[in-house]
């Protein structure tokens, strides 16, 4: 365990970091840097290093290379990074609150709520402006998650199992409604909705990146706050209460935080399945770290996964573009299964 | 000789001016776009709806979306509709493959340096990125009639003159067909035709389905009420509602190379609605018409004329038993 201490005239702030954390942080940051460089350099439009350099620093106006770099590749990389970080954080918080390793944003109806809202918008009001999609998706995600919370909070708010079962039930009901709209909607509108449902960052713009950055910046203080209750919840509800946690209030706030993170991410890109589940689990199974480090590393792993998925999806079979949601599941699932087999001891199950 | 050279120079300079001049075009989603008067490098993002009519119009296409299916064209990308109707292939033409219709490769499109991109309404979420590359216009599919949609496409690419020539030929043939129908059958609205298909557990009827429904409407045939009253293009029915689609003729489509041969088409009906051919008037009297779907789906006067010929042969000029007789 290494300790970083910052002393000023106002007081002292200390950070305790497990030995593995700085190494893991450096590794993930290097991965992100490599992905950043590859994301800018690779694509169907041939950009030589000199053109890339010129477009990056001189950005001559009207040049196609400038458009490719500044309007397509850069916002796409940034959006995939931010979305992955938010989903990773959301999954880590939900797994901590429910003490269930399979918890992810789809468990609380976030993905399904956003999907139903956006599909309904596309099919029932096809002339709606495109910028309404993330707003409606965000509202749908929040509504669905609130419904799950409200029903699950009924008699015994501490029961994680009840929360999970209600989440699964509500999510299934919402998915059925989405399928019904897709089945009975006009074929071209259903096609547009299906495209959104595949989960992709191909339409990412600077506007979306700014919204995501603003959202993450606003929620960051809440993430710092979340470390303490999440650490307490690791020991179970009884011990957490003994440690001075206000269990009902803190659980609700943590879930609200996870929902807000996931809702913002899903409303921008469509449902990117698996990231919320796998990012937190990868960190959990590879490193034994504290709650704060776990959140930070889950965010970075989520970012790496989505950025990698998007890069592979747009370049591997180009010009055929595979949605990041599909690739993230294809990359993540085997890694996840391998980890489960490697650490199949009872302490991890 | 001098006058000939001057005339040639004038023609050439005129065409250059036409290509470089622009005009304002309001697309299907209300975007006001400045587009070339006569586009020279067009990218189409929908095979059967855009690329096929552009080929028929003789417009210069540099890129098109396509599909990849193992059973078709040896697993190589093909342009839906245009492949079946005109046998246009990426390898045999100057058209580059730019990905699938739902999510085209925008960088591959940029590499082609297009001067106009045609975007289907269902893929308009990429509009901002596409319009950063080149002038892009959204064409609404399904919401307007096949002919109106075709006219919009021709207008956008600056080929209205060619469209009008093709349209005049088609109208001539359609008028002939309508006259023959009236002569042989009397009022065509007394003849009802239903378009319906069964795939797996889905029993679907169509109000709008490419040239199949468009020509039926143009010829004046009627549809069963349940189809006529559809708000949209299609409706899924319960097998118990099969009698609601009873009509003089039943039309279904097959796509042999998509793994849906005509024999499977009837087997699907048998599986979902046993005894359907005894319940419905059309199959009971051998008045069930099967049409090759892919050429029919391609928006073009050629496919409309082919469907017209099929209806003339299978409805108008043959003996058949009327519903209720």
XYZ file of C-alpha atoms in Angstrom:
674
model
C 0.000 0.000 0.000
C 1.448 3.393 -0.992
C 0.202 6.634 0.496
C 0.147 10.021 -1.186
C -0.234 12.912 1.240
C -1.026 16.500 0.316
C -0.603 19.036 3.089
C -1.678 22.666 2.896
C -2.568 25.369 5.388
C -6.229 24.296 5.087
C -5.586 20.706 6.049
C -4.292 17.389 4.800
C -5.606 15.142 2.092
C -4.224 11.650 1.843
C -4.738 9.001 -0.827
C -4.075 5.364 -0.107
C -3.260 3.363 -3.185
C -2.610 -0.334 -3.419
C 0.727 -1.137 -5.041
C -0.878 -2.552 -8.160
C -2.955 0.549 -8.821
C -0.265 2.902 -10.195
C 0.949 0.121 -12.471
C -2.569 -0.612 -13.688
C -3.212 3.104 -14.183
C -0.074 3.529 -16.264
C -0.922 0.423 -18.295
C -4.465 1.643 -19.015
C -3.310 5.157 -19.866
C -0.725 3.746 -22.281
C -3.484 1.602 -23.832
C -5.652 4.694 -24.204
C -2.825 6.680 -25.758
C -2.098 3.906 -28.268
C -5.803 3.687 -29.081
C -5.940 7.468 -29.471
C -3.062 7.468 -31.959
C -4.467 4.487 -33.875
C -7.947 6.020 -33.931
C -6.577 9.174 -35.509
C -4.301 7.367 -37.962
C -6.481 4.478 -39.163
C -9.567 4.597 -41.333
C -10.865 4.171 -44.857
C -9.656 7.633 -45.801
C -5.935 7.397 -46.337
C -4.214 9.999 -44.152
C -0.435 9.992 -44.262
C 1.431 10.967 -41.092
C 2.380 14.330 -42.594
C -1.255 15.046 -43.539
C -2.358 13.901 -40.106
C 0.172 16.188 -38.428
C -0.849 19.099 -40.637
C -4.569 18.490 -40.053
C -4.004 18.190 -36.313
C -1.949 21.321 -35.790
C -2.525 23.563 -38.808
C -6.085 22.360 -39.635
C -6.298 23.961 -43.090
C -9.918 24.957 -43.661
C -11.848 23.220 -46.433
C -9.403 20.303 -46.634
C -10.980 16.845 -46.505
C -8.216 15.687 -44.162
C -9.230 18.377 -41.655
C -12.857 17.253 -41.836
C -11.886 13.606 -41.416
C -9.771 14.325 -38.371
C -11.721 17.055 -36.596
C -15.311 16.172 -37.542
C -15.112 12.381 -37.656
C -12.179 10.686 -35.940
C -11.527 12.952 -32.926
C -15.124 13.329 -31.670
C -15.715 9.643 -32.285
C -12.737 8.620 -30.150
C -13.618 11.075 -27.408
C -17.281 9.998 -27.344
C -16.365 6.307 -27.167
C -13.918 7.003 -24.331
C -16.437 9.017 -22.312
C -19.315 6.612 -22.907
C -17.139 3.659 -21.923
C -15.993 5.436 -18.759
C -19.551 6.262 -17.743
C -20.799 2.747 -18.357
C -17.824 1.270 -16.505
C -18.484 3.532 -13.524
C -22.195 2.783 -13.583
C -21.567 -0.975 -13.638
C -19.039 -0.735 -10.793
C -21.458 1.234 -8.596
C -24.389 -1.086 -9.329
C -22.309 -4.193 -8.620
C -21.234 -2.611 -5.340
C -24.739 -1.599 -4.283
C -26.419 -4.871 -5.172
C -23.369 -6.970 -4.198
C -24.130 -8.868 -7.357
C -21.325 -9.396 -9.903
C -23.836 -9.609 -12.750
C -25.356 -6.191 -12.150
C -25.108 -3.677 -14.979
C -27.140 -0.731 -16.305
C -29.577 -3.018 -18.103
C -30.487 -4.542 -14.743
C -32.098 -1.337 -13.547
C -33.906 -0.774 -16.841
C -31.654 2.078 -18.045
C -30.844 0.605 -21.454
C -34.377 -0.684 -21.948
C -35.996 2.578 -20.852
C -33.821 4.635 -23.178
C -34.434 2.143 -26.003
C -38.219 2.213 -25.603
C -38.288 6.004 -25.502
C -36.074 6.474 -28.567
C -37.726 3.688 -30.583
C -41.154 5.153 -29.796
C -39.918 8.589 -30.861
C -38.482 7.306 -34.156
C -41.470 5.122 -35.055
C -44.370 7.218 -33.749
C -42.963 10.681 -34.475
C -40.556 10.154 -37.363
C -40.307 13.848 -38.194
C -38.962 14.652 -34.707
C -35.644 16.517 -34.797
C -32.603 14.305 -34.259
C -31.378 16.299 -31.260
C -34.476 15.157 -29.354
C -33.276 11.538 -29.355
C -30.708 11.835 -26.542
C -33.072 13.978 -24.469
C -35.954 11.533 -24.835
C -33.588 8.580 -24.317
C -32.280 10.130 -21.123
C -35.815 10.749 -19.861
C -36.846 7.179 -20.739
C -33.841 5.736 -18.933
C -34.533 7.774 -15.809
C -38.244 6.894 -15.841
C -37.571 3.172 -16.176
C -34.927 3.199 -13.468
C -37.205 5.213 -11.169
C -39.982 2.697 -11.724
C -37.659 -0.155 -10.782
C -36.487 1.744 -7.690
C -40.034 2.639 -6.649
C -41.381 -0.895 -6.922
C -38.277 -2.486 -5.392
C -38.286 -0.044 -2.480
C -41.729 -1.313 -1.341
C -41.433 -3.231 1.916
C -37.811 -4.142 2.369
C -35.561 -1.630 0.720
C -32.430 -3.473 1.772
C -33.224 -6.600 -0.179
C -30.829 -6.692 -3.131
C -32.515 -9.766 -4.524
C -35.857 -7.978 -4.674
C -34.212 -5.063 -6.492
C -32.604 -7.391 -9.017
C -35.793 -9.358 -9.634
C -37.868 -6.205 -10.066
C -35.195 -4.856 -12.448
C -35.249 -8.002 -14.547
C -39.059 -8.022 -14.650
C -39.468 -4.357 -15.562
C -36.680 -4.569 -18.138
C -38.362 -7.559 -19.796
C -41.704 -5.741 -19.896
C -40.130 -2.632 -21.423
C -38.262 -4.737 -23.996
C -41.548 -6.388 -24.979
C -43.080 -2.954 -25.593
C -40.057 -1.949 -27.699
C -40.376 -5.114 -29.775
C -44.081 -4.489 -30.286
C -43.402 -0.981 -31.596
C -40.691 -2.308 -33.909
C -42.965 -5.058 -35.209
C -45.969 -2.860 -35.905
C -44.156 0.312 -36.922
C -43.462 1.289 -40.526
C -40.564 -0.639 -41.976
C -38.311 2.378 -42.664
C -38.882 3.838 -39.215
C -38.243 0.443 -37.651
C -35.005 0.237 -39.659
C -33.854 3.591 -38.246
C -34.742 2.457 -34.738
C -32.870 -0.828 -35.162
C -29.815 1.105 -36.278
C -29.930 3.118 -33.033
C -30.518 -0.034 -30.986
C -27.290 -1.590 -32.317
C -25.369 0.864 -30.132
C -22.750 2.874 -31.968
C -20.741 6.065 -31.734
C -20.684 6.609 -35.501
C -22.786 9.763 -35.257
C -20.708 11.309 -32.475
C -20.165 15.049 -32.792
C -18.434 17.683 -30.685
C -21.825 18.693 -29.304
C -22.385 15.201 -27.914
C -18.847 15.095 -26.540
C -19.426 18.365 -24.715
C -22.668 17.065 -23.181
C -20.877 13.897 -22.030
C -17.944 15.849 -20.603
C -20.257 18.253 -18.820
C -22.263 15.339 -17.379
C -19.145 13.583 -16.149
C -17.783 16.804 -14.654
C -21.048 17.477 -12.794
C -21.228 13.905 -11.460
C -17.556 13.695 -10.454
C -18.047 15.096 -6.914
C -20.803 12.519 -6.437
C -18.325 9.809 -7.456
C -15.908 10.987 -4.789
C -18.763 10.865 -2.261
C -19.770 7.374 -3.494
C -16.487 5.778 -2.385
C -17.360 5.763 1.319
C -20.859 4.171 1.148
C -19.677 1.686 -1.465
C -16.775 0.688 0.789
C -19.204 0.162 3.644
C -21.603 -1.864 1.539
C -18.798 -4.279 0.658
C -19.120 -5.705 4.165
C -22.868 -6.299 3.888
C -25.855 -4.258 5.096
C -25.508 -5.073 8.796
C -21.850 -4.061 9.047
C -22.442 -1.060 6.797
C -25.144 0.151 9.198
C -22.724 -0.473 12.036
C -20.153 1.666 10.242
C -22.583 4.546 10.331
C -24.111 4.413 6.864
C -27.672 5.566 6.300
C -28.392 2.437 4.323
C -31.690 3.274 2.620
C -30.689 6.815 1.663
C -27.173 5.893 0.513
C -28.350 2.945 -1.578
C -30.921 5.142 -3.312
C -28.377 7.867 -4.002
C -25.809 5.391 -5.310
C -28.343 3.813 -7.635
C -29.436 7.275 -8.803
C -25.805 8.105 -9.559
C -25.305 4.877 -11.511
C -28.523 5.499 -13.415
C -27.568 9.068 -14.281
C -24.181 7.952 -15.636
C -25.605 5.121 -17.702
C -28.623 7.108 -18.896
C -26.409 9.862 -20.234
C -24.148 7.381 -22.012
C -26.953 5.257 -23.487
C -28.953 8.291 -24.604
C -26.019 9.394 -26.781
C -25.007 6.119 -28.389
C -27.789 3.597 -27.919
C -27.433 0.591 -25.663
C -23.822 -0.618 -25.541
C -24.361 -3.888 -23.777
C -21.807 -5.653 -21.614
C -19.478 -2.712 -20.878
C -21.028 -1.918 -17.508
C -20.843 -5.561 -16.525
C -17.419 -6.453 -17.819
C -15.347 -3.365 -16.998
C -15.988 -3.628 -13.261
C -15.624 -7.396 -13.283
C -12.324 -7.289 -15.153
C -10.875 -4.959 -12.540
C -12.366 -6.992 -9.702
C -10.963 -10.273 -10.969
C -7.536 -8.996 -11.981
C -6.742 -6.754 -9.011
C -7.592 -6.688 -5.327
C -8.091 -2.968 -4.850
C -10.120 -0.579 -2.719
C -13.395 1.013 -3.770
C -11.993 4.293 -5.044
C -9.337 2.594 -7.151
C -11.924 0.129 -8.363
C -14.128 2.949 -9.624
C -11.238 4.710 -11.324
C -9.911 1.576 -13.000
C -13.407 0.447 -14.042
C -13.895 3.790 -15.755
C -10.616 3.465 -17.649
C -11.264 -0.169 -18.607
C -14.725 0.859 -19.869
C -13.159 3.645 -21.913
C -10.504 1.332 -23.364
C -13.104 -1.307 -24.237
C -15.449 1.040 -26.101
C -12.624 2.910 -27.858
C -11.107 -0.407 -28.936
C -14.501 -1.759 -30.005
C -15.175 1.322 -32.102
C -11.746 1.255 -33.727
C -12.061 -2.441 -34.589
C -15.670 -1.992 -35.724
C -14.885 0.763 -38.181
C -11.597 -0.585 -39.577
C -11.568 -4.412 -39.409
C -13.998 -5.065 -42.284
C -14.107 -1.573 -43.803
C -16.112 -0.276 -45.540
C -18.529 -2.486 -43.608
C -18.998 -0.775 -40.257
C -19.706 -2.951 -37.255
C -21.415 -1.250 -34.315
C -19.278 -0.816 -31.191
C -21.981 -2.605 -29.165
C -21.478 -5.759 -31.201
C -17.676 -5.634 -31.025
C -17.559 -4.833 -27.313
C -19.616 -7.943 -26.619
C -17.442 -10.001 -28.979
C -14.222 -8.791 -27.334
C -15.513 -8.712 -23.786
C -17.343 -11.999 -23.554
C -14.344 -14.323 -24.170
C -12.144 -12.309 -21.791
C -14.863 -12.442 -19.174
C -15.375 -16.203 -19.538
C -11.602 -16.795 -19.436
C -11.377 -14.801 -16.202
C -14.243 -16.715 -14.632
C -12.537 -20.024 -15.436
C -9.169 -18.744 -14.215
C -10.525 -17.499 -10.896
C -13.188 -20.153 -10.370
C -12.502 -20.359 -6.637
C -15.463 -19.915 -4.294
C -14.272 -16.481 -3.095
C -15.017 -15.014 -6.525
C -18.396 -16.577 -7.096
C -15.460 24.155 -89.793
C -14.930 27.324 -87.778
C -18.616 27.419 -86.766
C -18.487 23.731 -85.861
C -15.526 24.339 -83.531
C -17.257 27.337 -81.953
C -20.410 25.273 -81.447
C -18.395 22.454 -79.879
C -16.609 24.885 -77.598
C -19.935 26.409 -76.558
C -21.432 22.970 -75.796
C -18.375 21.954 -73.766
C -18.229 25.195 -71.828
C -21.965 24.967 -71.190
C -21.674 21.485 -69.713
C -18.747 22.561 -67.534
C -20.752 25.535 -66.306
C -23.750 23.267 -65.625
C -21.612 20.902 -63.611
C -20.053 23.663 -61.545
C -23.162 25.767 -60.996
C -25.270 25.103 -57.954
C -28.880 25.558 -56.923
C -30.886 25.373 -53.736
C -32.684 22.082 -53.034
C -35.032 21.418 -50.112
C -34.732 17.772 -49.119
C -37.192 15.392 -47.462
C -36.309 16.634 -43.994
C -36.421 20.302 -44.812
C -32.669 20.883 -45.141
C -31.939 23.645 -47.645
C -28.903 22.335 -49.488
C -26.868 23.937 -52.253
C -26.305 21.135 -54.753
C -24.753 20.943 -58.245
C -27.187 21.562 -61.082
C -25.984 18.345 -62.704
C -24.111 16.154 -60.215
C -21.004 14.435 -61.564
C -19.934 12.257 -58.638
C -22.897 10.800 -56.798
C -22.808 8.519 -53.765
C -26.014 6.586 -53.124
C -26.720 5.175 -49.681
C -29.547 2.850 -50.691
C -29.242 0.212 -53.410
C -32.743 -0.603 -54.591
C -34.187 2.835 -53.865
C -31.433 5.130 -55.167
C -28.708 3.253 -57.032
C -31.142 1.335 -59.259
C -33.010 4.443 -60.481
C -29.715 6.325 -60.892
C -28.460 3.538 -63.157
C -31.664 3.715 -65.177
C -31.267 7.501 -65.429
C -27.656 7.117 -66.572
C -26.399 9.265 -63.675
C -22.692 9.142 -62.738
C -22.509 7.085 -59.526
C -19.121 6.780 -57.825
C -20.212 4.921 -54.703
C -23.105 2.916 -53.349
C -24.003 0.967 -50.270
C -24.458 -2.759 -50.740
C -25.191 -5.965 -48.918
C -23.032 -8.997 -48.257
C -24.710 -12.397 -48.143
C -22.954 -15.682 -48.488
C -25.412 -17.161 -50.969
C -25.470 -14.167 -53.294
C -22.788 -13.124 -55.772
C -20.263 -15.539 -54.227
C -20.398 -13.695 -50.934
C -19.100 -10.480 -52.505
C -20.886 -7.162 -51.894
C -23.820 -6.593 -54.219
C -26.160 -3.685 -54.861
C -29.621 -4.736 -53.819
C -32.151 -4.300 -56.594
C -29.623 -3.035 -59.147
C -27.858 -6.411 -59.071
C -31.063 -8.283 -59.854
C -32.639 -5.847 -62.270
C -29.669 -4.510 -64.242
C -26.988 -7.003 -63.186
C -24.864 -4.067 -62.026
C -21.917 -5.207 -59.924
C -19.213 -3.311 -58.059
C -16.517 -5.217 -59.970
C -18.085 -4.613 -63.370
C -18.693 -0.898 -62.889
C -16.980 2.227 -61.569
C -19.151 2.162 -58.484
C -17.244 1.711 -55.221
C -18.689 -0.171 -52.255
C -19.127 2.180 -49.271
C -20.582 -0.189 -46.685
C -24.027 -1.291 -45.567
C -27.068 1.005 -45.824
C -27.679 1.284 -42.079
C -24.158 2.417 -41.243
C -22.094 3.400 -44.290
C -18.378 4.123 -44.035
C -18.261 7.915 -44.094
C -14.493 7.988 -44.622
C -14.807 5.685 -47.645
C -17.410 8.101 -49.009
C -15.081 11.064 -48.391
C -12.285 9.275 -50.273
C -14.500 9.222 -53.394
C -14.757 13.036 -53.353
C -18.477 13.089 -54.194
C -20.342 16.222 -55.196
C -23.700 14.842 -54.030
C -24.743 12.224 -51.460
C -28.247 10.737 -51.473
C -29.280 9.728 -47.956
C -32.350 7.596 -47.117
C -34.476 9.011 -44.294
C -33.805 6.032 -42.033
C -30.052 6.712 -42.123
C -30.312 10.457 -41.658
C -28.738 10.284 -38.181
C -25.373 10.539 -39.997
C -26.523 13.629 -41.916
C -24.210 16.088 -40.133
C -21.142 13.950 -40.805
C -22.129 13.348 -44.432
C -22.871 16.983 -45.139
C -19.403 17.874 -43.819
C -18.053 15.741 -46.695
C -20.311 16.871 -49.554
C -23.787 18.328 -50.206
C -26.198 15.694 -48.901
C -29.927 15.386 -49.502
C -32.333 13.161 -47.593
C -34.903 11.360 -49.716
C -37.907 9.997 -47.845
C -38.628 6.381 -48.635
C -42.144 4.908 -48.455
C -43.847 8.116 -47.397
C -44.392 9.231 -50.993
C -45.418 7.187 -54.016
C -42.791 5.313 -56.015
C -43.079 7.719 -58.922
C -42.872 10.837 -56.769
C -39.822 9.428 -54.985
C -38.201 8.644 -58.321
C -38.947 12.173 -59.547
C -37.302 13.647 -56.421
C -34.185 11.548 -57.001
C -34.015 12.571 -60.656
C -34.495 16.200 -59.668
C -31.751 16.065 -57.021
C -29.180 14.637 -59.436
C -30.219 16.946 -62.303
C -31.658 14.255 -64.556
C -35.318 15.314 -64.765
C -35.171 15.351 -68.573
C -34.219 11.666 -68.714
C -36.840 10.862 -66.070
C -39.551 12.543 -68.123
C -38.633 10.495 -71.186
C -38.814 7.238 -69.228
C -42.026 8.364 -67.572
C -43.652 9.149 -70.910
C -42.845 5.655 -72.184
C -44.196 4.080 -69.019
C -47.369 6.184 -69.105
C -47.940 5.114 -72.691
C -47.721 1.444 -71.687
C -49.821 1.984 -68.581
C -52.553 3.708 -70.567
C -52.594 0.786 -73.002
C -52.806 -1.683 -70.123
C -55.637 0.230 -68.456
C -57.586 0.392 -71.700
C -57.169 -3.352 -72.183
C -58.233 -4.002 -68.589
C -61.386 -1.948 -69.023
C -62.158 -3.659 -72.302
C -61.727 -7.187 -70.940
C -62.779 -6.859 -67.294
C -64.897 -3.718 -67.149
C -64.499 -1.684 -63.971
C -61.112 -2.739 -62.490
C -62.161 -1.683 -58.979
C -64.514 -4.687 -59.005
C -61.436 -6.937 -58.994
C -59.709 -7.218 -55.634
C -56.084 -8.136 -55.108
C -54.359 -8.758 -51.765
C -50.619 -8.743 -51.184
C -49.790 -11.077 -48.302
C -46.922 -13.255 -47.126
C -46.151 -15.740 -44.408
C -42.599 -15.967 -43.069
C -42.044 -18.178 -40.073
C -44.755 -17.277 -37.593
C -45.488 -13.914 -39.184
C -48.573 -13.397 -41.363
C -48.199 -9.994 -42.988
C -50.297 -7.992 -45.428
C -49.010 -5.032 -47.428
C -50.627 -1.814 -48.542
C -47.421 -0.473 -50.065
C -44.816 -2.885 -51.364
C -42.679 -1.534 -54.184
C -43.862 -1.887 -57.756
C -46.207 -4.766 -56.770
C -48.613 -2.450 -54.953
C -47.921 0.652 -57.035
C -48.990 -0.929 -60.319
C -52.089 -2.504 -58.747
C -53.130 0.959 -57.600
C -52.335 2.577 -60.947
C -54.411 -0.042 -62.765
C -57.361 0.669 -60.490
C -57.731 -2.700 -58.745
C -59.188 -2.692 -55.252
C -57.908 -4.240 -52.016
C -59.683 -6.009 -49.147
C -60.856 -3.483 -46.532
C -58.403 -4.658 -43.889
C -55.520 -3.773 -46.225
C -57.079 -0.597 -47.577
C -57.475 0.749 -44.044
C -53.870 0.146 -42.969
C -52.344 3.298 -41.513
C -48.853 2.796 -42.907
C -47.394 0.275 -45.303
C -48.021 -3.145 -43.759
C -49.815 -4.970 -40.977
C -49.202 -8.235 -39.156
C -52.357 -10.293 -38.724
C -53.318 -13.271 -36.638
C -53.717 -16.481 -38.689
C -57.332 -16.477 -37.504
C -57.896 -13.349 -39.605
C -56.982 -15.091 -42.831
C -60.485 -14.774 -44.271
C -60.286 -10.983 -43.959
C -57.816 -10.901 -46.861
C -59.971 -12.962 -49.225
C -59.745 -11.440 -52.697
C -59.964 -12.385 -56.370
C -56.177 -12.603 -56.513
C -53.461 -13.096 -53.954
C -49.937 -11.798 -54.629
C -46.849 -12.964 -52.740
C -43.167 -12.501 -53.396
C -40.269 -14.939 -53.295
C -36.509 -14.386 -53.329
C -34.871 -17.592 -54.461
C -31.249 -16.516 -53.905
C -32.109 -15.048 -50.486
C -33.079 -18.566 -49.425
C -36.793 -18.023 -49.940
C -37.699 -20.129 -52.996
C -41.308 -20.291 -54.277
C -41.770 -23.789 -52.838
C -40.874 -22.522 -49.341
C -43.305 -19.679 -49.741
C -46.266 -22.061 -49.998
C -44.821 -24.332 -47.301
C -44.718 -21.332 -44.939
C -48.430 -20.736 -45.489
C -49.134 -24.453 -44.908
C -47.186 -24.437 -41.655
C -48.760 -21.358 -40.114
C -52.276 -21.547 -41.558
C -53.106 -25.172 -42.424
C -55.866 -25.320 -45.029
C -55.301 -21.700 -46.130
C -55.498 -22.719 -49.786
C -58.985 -24.075 -49.193
C -60.169 -21.088 -47.181
C -58.941 -18.392 -49.552
C -60.561 -17.938 -52.952
C -57.380 -17.094 -54.863
C -55.216 -20.157 -54.098
C -58.273 -22.404 -54.271
C -58.718 -21.333 -57.892
C -55.069 -21.123 -58.889
C -55.146 -17.323 -58.703
C -52.178 -16.937 -56.403
C -49.481 -14.942 -58.217
C -45.839 -15.289 -57.197
C -43.441 -12.451 -58.042
C -39.639 -12.297 -57.824
C -39.125 -9.784 -55.015
C -35.701 -8.286 -55.630
C -36.174 -6.936 -59.182
C -39.612 -5.728 -58.116
C -38.143 -3.776 -55.185
C -35.784 -1.784 -57.395
C -37.288 1.653 -57.932
C -37.319 1.923 -61.718
C -39.615 2.163 -64.687
C -38.236 -1.143 -65.893
C -39.474 -2.972 -62.798
C -42.815 -1.182 -63.030
C -43.145 -2.273 -66.653
C -42.215 -5.850 -65.751
C -44.845 -5.953 -63.006
C -47.362 -4.421 -65.388
C -46.683 -7.235 -67.842
C -47.076 -9.834 -65.070
C -50.474 -8.432 -64.036
C -51.634 -8.212 -67.637
C -50.771 -11.878 -68.163
C -51.989 -13.192 -64.818
C -55.061 -11.060 -64.128
C -56.292 -9.150 -67.145
C -55.937 -11.520 -70.083
C -56.668 -14.882 -68.471
C -59.865 -16.647 -67.472
C -60.418 -16.599 -63.780
C -63.113 -17.188 -61.237
C -64.392 -14.076 -59.485
C -64.770 -13.923 -55.721
C -68.304 -14.927 -54.751
C -69.045 -16.799 -57.958
